[in-house]
PDB file of C-alpha atoms in Angstrom:
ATOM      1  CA  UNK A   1     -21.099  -6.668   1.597  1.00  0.00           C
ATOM      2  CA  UNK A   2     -20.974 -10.125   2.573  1.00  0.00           C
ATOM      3  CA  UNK A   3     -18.199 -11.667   4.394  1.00  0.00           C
ATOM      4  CA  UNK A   4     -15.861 -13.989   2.543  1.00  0.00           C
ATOM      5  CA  UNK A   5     -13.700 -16.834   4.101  1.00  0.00           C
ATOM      6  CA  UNK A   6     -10.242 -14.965   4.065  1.00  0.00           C
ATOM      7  CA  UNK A   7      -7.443 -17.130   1.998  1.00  0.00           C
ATOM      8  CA  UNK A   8      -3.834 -17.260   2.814  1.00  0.00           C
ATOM      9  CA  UNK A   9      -1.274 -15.496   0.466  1.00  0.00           C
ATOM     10  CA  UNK A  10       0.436 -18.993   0.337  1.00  0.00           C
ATOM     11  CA  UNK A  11      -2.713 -20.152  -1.859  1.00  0.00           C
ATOM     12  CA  UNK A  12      -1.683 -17.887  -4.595  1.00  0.00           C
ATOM     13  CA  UNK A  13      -4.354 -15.149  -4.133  1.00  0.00           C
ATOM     14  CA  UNK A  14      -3.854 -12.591  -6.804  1.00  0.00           C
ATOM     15  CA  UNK A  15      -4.661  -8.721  -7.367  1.00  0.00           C
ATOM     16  CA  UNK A  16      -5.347  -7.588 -11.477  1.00  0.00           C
ATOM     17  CA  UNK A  17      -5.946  -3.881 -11.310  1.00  0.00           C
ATOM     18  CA  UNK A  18      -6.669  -1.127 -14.104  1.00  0.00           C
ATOM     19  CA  UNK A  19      -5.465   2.332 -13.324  1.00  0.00           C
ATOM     20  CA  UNK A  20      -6.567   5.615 -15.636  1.00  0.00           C
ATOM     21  CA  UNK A  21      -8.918   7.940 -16.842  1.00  0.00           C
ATOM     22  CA  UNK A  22     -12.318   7.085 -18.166  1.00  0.00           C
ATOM     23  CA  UNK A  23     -12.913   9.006 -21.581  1.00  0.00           C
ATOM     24  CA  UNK A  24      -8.878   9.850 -22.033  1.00  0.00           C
ATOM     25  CA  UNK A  25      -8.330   7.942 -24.844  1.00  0.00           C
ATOM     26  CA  UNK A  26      -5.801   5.884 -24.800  1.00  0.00           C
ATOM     27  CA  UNK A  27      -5.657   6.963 -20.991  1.00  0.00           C
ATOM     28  CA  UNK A  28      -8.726   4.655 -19.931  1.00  0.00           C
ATOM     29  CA  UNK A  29      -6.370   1.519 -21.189  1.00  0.00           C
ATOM     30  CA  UNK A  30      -6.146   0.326 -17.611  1.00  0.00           C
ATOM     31  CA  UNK A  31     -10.032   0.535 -16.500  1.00  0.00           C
ATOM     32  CA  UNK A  32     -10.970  -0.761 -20.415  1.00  0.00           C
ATOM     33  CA  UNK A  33      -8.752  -3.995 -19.668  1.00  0.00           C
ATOM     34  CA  UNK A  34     -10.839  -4.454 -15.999  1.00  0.00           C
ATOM     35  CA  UNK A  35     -13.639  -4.037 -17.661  1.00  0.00           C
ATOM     36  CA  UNK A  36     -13.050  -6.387 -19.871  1.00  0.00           C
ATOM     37  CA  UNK A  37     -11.354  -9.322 -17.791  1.00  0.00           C
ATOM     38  CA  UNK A  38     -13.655  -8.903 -14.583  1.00  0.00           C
ATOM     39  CA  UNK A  39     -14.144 -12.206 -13.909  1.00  0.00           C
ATOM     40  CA  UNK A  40     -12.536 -14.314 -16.588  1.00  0.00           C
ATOM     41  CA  UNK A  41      -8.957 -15.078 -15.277  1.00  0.00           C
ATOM     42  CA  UNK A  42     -10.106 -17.409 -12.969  1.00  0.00           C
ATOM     43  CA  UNK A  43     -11.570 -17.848  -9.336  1.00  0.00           C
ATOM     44  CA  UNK A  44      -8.182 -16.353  -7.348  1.00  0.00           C
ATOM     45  CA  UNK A  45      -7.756 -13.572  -9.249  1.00  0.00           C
ATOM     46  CA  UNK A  46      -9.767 -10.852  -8.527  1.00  0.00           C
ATOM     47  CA  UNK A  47      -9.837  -8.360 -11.593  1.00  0.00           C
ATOM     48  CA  UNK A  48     -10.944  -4.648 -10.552  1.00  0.00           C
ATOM     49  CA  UNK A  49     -10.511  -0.677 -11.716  1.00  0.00           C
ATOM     50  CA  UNK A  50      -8.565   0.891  -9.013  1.00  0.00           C
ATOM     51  CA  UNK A  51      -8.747   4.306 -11.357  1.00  0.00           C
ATOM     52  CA  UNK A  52      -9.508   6.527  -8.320  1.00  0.00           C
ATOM     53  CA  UNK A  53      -7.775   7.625  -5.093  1.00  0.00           C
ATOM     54  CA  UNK A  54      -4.717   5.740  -3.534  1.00  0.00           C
ATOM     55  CA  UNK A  55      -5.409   6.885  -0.110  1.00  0.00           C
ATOM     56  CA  UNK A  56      -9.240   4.644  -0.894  1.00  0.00           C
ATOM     57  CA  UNK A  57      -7.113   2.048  -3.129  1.00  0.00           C
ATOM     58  CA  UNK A  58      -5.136   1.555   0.029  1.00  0.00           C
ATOM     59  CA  UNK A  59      -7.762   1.131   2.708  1.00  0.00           C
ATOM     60  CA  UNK A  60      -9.562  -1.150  -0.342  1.00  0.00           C
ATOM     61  CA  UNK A  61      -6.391  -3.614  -0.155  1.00  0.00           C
ATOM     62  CA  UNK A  62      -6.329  -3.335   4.088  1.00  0.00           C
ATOM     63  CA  UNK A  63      -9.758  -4.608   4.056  1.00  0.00           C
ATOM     64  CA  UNK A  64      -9.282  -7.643   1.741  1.00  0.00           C
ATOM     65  CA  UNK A  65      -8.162 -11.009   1.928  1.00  0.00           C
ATOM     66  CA  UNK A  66      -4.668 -11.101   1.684  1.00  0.00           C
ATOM     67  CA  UNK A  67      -2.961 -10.923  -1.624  1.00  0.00           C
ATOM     68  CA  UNK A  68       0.385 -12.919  -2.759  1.00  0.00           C
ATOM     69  CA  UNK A  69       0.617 -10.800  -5.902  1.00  0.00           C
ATOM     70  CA  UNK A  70      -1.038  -7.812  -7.986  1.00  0.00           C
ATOM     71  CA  UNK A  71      -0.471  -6.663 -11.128  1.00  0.00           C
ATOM     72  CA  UNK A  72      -1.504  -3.110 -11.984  1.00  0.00           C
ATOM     73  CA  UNK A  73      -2.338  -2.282 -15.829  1.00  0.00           C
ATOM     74  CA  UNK A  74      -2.083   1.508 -17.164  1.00  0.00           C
ATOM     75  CA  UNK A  75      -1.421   3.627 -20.197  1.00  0.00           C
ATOM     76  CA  UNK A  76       1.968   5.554 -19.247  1.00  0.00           C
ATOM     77  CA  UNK A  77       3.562   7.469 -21.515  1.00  0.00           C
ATOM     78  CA  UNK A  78       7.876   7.448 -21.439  1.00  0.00           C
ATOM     79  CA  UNK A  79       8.169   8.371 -25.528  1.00  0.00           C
ATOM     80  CA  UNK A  80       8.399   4.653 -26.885  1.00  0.00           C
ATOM     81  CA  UNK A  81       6.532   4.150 -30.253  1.00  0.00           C
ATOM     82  CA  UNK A  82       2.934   4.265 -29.194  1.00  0.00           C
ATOM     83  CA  UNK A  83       1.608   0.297 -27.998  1.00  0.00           C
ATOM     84  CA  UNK A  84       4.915  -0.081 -26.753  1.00  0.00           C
ATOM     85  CA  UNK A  85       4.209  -3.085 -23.835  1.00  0.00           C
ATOM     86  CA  UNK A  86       6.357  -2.871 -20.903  1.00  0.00           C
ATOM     87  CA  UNK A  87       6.430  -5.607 -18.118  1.00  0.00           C
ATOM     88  CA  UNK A  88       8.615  -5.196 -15.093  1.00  0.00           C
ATOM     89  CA  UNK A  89       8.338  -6.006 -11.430  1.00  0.00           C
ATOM     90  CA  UNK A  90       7.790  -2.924  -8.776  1.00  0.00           C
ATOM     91  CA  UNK A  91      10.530  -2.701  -6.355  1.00  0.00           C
ATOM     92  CA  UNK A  92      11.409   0.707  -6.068  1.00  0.00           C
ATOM     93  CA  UNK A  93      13.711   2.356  -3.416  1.00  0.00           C
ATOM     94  CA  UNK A  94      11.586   4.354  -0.719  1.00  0.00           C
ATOM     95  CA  UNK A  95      10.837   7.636  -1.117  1.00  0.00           C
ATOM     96  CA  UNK A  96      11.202  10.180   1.552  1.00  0.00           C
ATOM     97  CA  UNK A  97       7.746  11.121   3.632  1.00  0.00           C
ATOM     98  CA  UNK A  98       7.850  15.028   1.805  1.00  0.00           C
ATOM     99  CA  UNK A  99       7.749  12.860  -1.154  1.00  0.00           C
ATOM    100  CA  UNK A 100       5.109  10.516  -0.367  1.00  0.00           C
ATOM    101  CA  UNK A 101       3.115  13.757   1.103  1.00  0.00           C
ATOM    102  CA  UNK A 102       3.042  15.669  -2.008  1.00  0.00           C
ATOM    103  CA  UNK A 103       2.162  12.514  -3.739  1.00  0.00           C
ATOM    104  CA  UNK A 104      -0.914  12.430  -1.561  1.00  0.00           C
ATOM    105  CA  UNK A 105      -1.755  16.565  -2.192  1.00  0.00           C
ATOM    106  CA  UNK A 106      -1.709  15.237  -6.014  1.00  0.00           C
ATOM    107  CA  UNK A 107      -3.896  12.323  -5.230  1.00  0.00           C
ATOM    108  CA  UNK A 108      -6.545  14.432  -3.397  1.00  0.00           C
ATOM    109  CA  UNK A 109      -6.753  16.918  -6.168  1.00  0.00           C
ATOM    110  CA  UNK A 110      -8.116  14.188  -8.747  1.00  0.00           C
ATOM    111  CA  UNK A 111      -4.418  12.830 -10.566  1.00  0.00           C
ATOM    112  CA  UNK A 112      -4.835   9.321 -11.265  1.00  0.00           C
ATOM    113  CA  UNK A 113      -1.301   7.345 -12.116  1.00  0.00           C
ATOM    114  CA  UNK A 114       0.187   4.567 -11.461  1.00  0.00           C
ATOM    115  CA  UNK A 115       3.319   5.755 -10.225  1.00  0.00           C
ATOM    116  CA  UNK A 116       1.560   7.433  -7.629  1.00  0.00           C
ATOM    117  CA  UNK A 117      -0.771   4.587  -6.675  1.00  0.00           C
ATOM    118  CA  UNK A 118       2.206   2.098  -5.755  1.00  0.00           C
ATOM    119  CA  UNK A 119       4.279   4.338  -4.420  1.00  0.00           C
ATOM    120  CA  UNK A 120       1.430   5.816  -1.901  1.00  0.00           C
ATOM    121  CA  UNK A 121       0.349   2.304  -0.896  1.00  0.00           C
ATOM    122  CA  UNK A 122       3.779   0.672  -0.545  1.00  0.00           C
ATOM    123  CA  UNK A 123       4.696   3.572   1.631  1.00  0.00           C
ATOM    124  CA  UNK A 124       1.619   2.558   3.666  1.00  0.00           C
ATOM    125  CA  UNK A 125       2.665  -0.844   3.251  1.00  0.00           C
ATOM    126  CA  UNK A 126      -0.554  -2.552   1.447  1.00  0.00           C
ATOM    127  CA  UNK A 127       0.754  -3.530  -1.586  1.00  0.00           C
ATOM    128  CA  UNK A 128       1.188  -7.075  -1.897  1.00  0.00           C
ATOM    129  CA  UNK A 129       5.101  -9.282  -1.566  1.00  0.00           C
ATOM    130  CA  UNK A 130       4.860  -9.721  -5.424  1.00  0.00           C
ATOM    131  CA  UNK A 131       3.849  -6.926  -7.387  1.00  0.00           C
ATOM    132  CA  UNK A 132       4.210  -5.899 -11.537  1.00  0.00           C
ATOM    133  CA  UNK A 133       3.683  -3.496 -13.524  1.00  0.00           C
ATOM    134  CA  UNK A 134       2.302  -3.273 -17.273  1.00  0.00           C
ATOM    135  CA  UNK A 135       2.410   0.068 -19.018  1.00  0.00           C
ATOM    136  CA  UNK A 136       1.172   0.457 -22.223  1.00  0.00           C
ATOM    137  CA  UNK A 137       2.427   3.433 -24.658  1.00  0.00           C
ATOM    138  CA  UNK A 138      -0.504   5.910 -25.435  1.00  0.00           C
ATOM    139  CA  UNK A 139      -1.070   7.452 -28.511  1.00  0.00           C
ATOM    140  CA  UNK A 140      -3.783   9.829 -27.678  1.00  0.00           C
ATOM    141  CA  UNK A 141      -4.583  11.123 -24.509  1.00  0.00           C
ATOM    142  CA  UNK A 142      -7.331  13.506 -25.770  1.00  0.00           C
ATOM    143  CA  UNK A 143     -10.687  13.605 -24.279  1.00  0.00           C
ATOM    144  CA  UNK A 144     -12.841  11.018 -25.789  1.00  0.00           C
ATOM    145  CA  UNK A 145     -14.200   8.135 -26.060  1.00  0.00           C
ATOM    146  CA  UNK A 146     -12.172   4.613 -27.526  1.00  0.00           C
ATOM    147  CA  UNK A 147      -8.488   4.198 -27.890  1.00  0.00           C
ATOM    148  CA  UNK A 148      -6.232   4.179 -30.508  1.00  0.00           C
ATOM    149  CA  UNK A 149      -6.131   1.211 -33.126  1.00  0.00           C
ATOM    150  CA  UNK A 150      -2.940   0.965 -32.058  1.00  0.00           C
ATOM    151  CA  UNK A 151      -3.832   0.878 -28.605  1.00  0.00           C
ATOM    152  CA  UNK A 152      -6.620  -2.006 -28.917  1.00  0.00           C
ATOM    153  CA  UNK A 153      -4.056  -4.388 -30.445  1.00  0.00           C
ATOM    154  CA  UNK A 154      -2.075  -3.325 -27.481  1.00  0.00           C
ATOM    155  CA  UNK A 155      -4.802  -3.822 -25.071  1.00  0.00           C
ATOM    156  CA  UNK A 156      -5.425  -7.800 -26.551  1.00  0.00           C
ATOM    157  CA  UNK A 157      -1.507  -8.578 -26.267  1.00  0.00           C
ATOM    158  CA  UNK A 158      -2.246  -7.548 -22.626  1.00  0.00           C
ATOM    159  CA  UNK A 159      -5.232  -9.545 -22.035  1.00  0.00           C
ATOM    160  CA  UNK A 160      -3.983 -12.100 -23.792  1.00  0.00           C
ATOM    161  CA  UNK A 161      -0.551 -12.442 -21.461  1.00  0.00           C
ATOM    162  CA  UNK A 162      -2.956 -12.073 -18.517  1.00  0.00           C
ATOM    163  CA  UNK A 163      -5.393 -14.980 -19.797  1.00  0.00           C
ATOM    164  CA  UNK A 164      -2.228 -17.357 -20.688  1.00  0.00           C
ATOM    165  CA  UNK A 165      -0.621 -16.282 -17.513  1.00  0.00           C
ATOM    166  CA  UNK A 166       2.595 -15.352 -19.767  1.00  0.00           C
ATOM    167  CA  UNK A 167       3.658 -12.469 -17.283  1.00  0.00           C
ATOM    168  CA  UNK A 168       5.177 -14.648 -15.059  1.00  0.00           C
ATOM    169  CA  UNK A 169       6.904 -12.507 -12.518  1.00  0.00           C
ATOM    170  CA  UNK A 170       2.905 -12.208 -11.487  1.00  0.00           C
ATOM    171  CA  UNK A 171       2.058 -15.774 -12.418  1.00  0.00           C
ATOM    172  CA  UNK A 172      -1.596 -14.692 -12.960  1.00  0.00           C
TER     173      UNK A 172
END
């Protein structure tokens, strides 16, 4: 891979990352959305699926220039009406090593979620100063191909916030 001139997080540098399962339905929301923005929010903002291990996500982040922001994009279900959008900025309290360990243990047996992504690489201290969160309400987490209708109107609000740079707690 060729080298790239690294930029400071002062220049605004910014992380857009899809987290879920390919062929879960409305699961693969997060790698669909990658998919479908690589490339088009602009030359800061690198866009990419980060729908496999944390412990790899993490080294990823260590390796690259330096972020000022991220903003991770996944299905997660909490019982809202299905497409339910919600935006918030991660700054959880630290959890306690045992915690973080069997977090790992899940990661290296093949679960993918966004909970566990941030909190392994936070713990590790790679995630970015600024970092949010968009969860969109599944419908249908069956194995399969496509989402939900209801999830592709979803899906567009999303890309649309990212495009306008409406999510401003990530001013991407």
């Amino acid at each position: 891979m060729p080298s790239r001139p690294v930029p400071s997080a002062e220049r605004g540098r910014a992380l857009v990352g899809g987290v879920g399962y390919t062929n879960l339905r409305d699961g693969s929301a997060g790698p669909l959305l990658a998919e479908r923005l690589a490339g088009r929010l602009g030359p800061d903002v690198d866009v990419e699926d980060l729908s496999y291990s944390p412990i790899d996500v993490m080294f990823l982040l260590q390796r690259r220039p330096t972020y000022a922001r991220a903003v991770f994009v996944g299905a997660v279900s909490r019982g809202a009406p299905p497409g339910t959008i919600r935006v918030s900025r991660w700054d959880p309290e630290p959890e306690p090593a045992d915690a973080v360990q069997a977090r790992v243990a899940e990661a290296v047996s093949g679960v993918i979620s966004l909970e566990n992504l941030l909190r392994i690489t936070g713990h590790f201290g790679a995630l970015p100063p600024e970092v949010t969160l968009v969860e969109i309400e599944p419908e249908n987490e069956t194995w399969g191909e496509g989402v939900t209708p209801t999830m592709e109107r979803a899906m567009g609000e999303v890309a649309a916030l990212l495009r306008s740079e409406a999510l401003d707690a990530a001013r991407v």
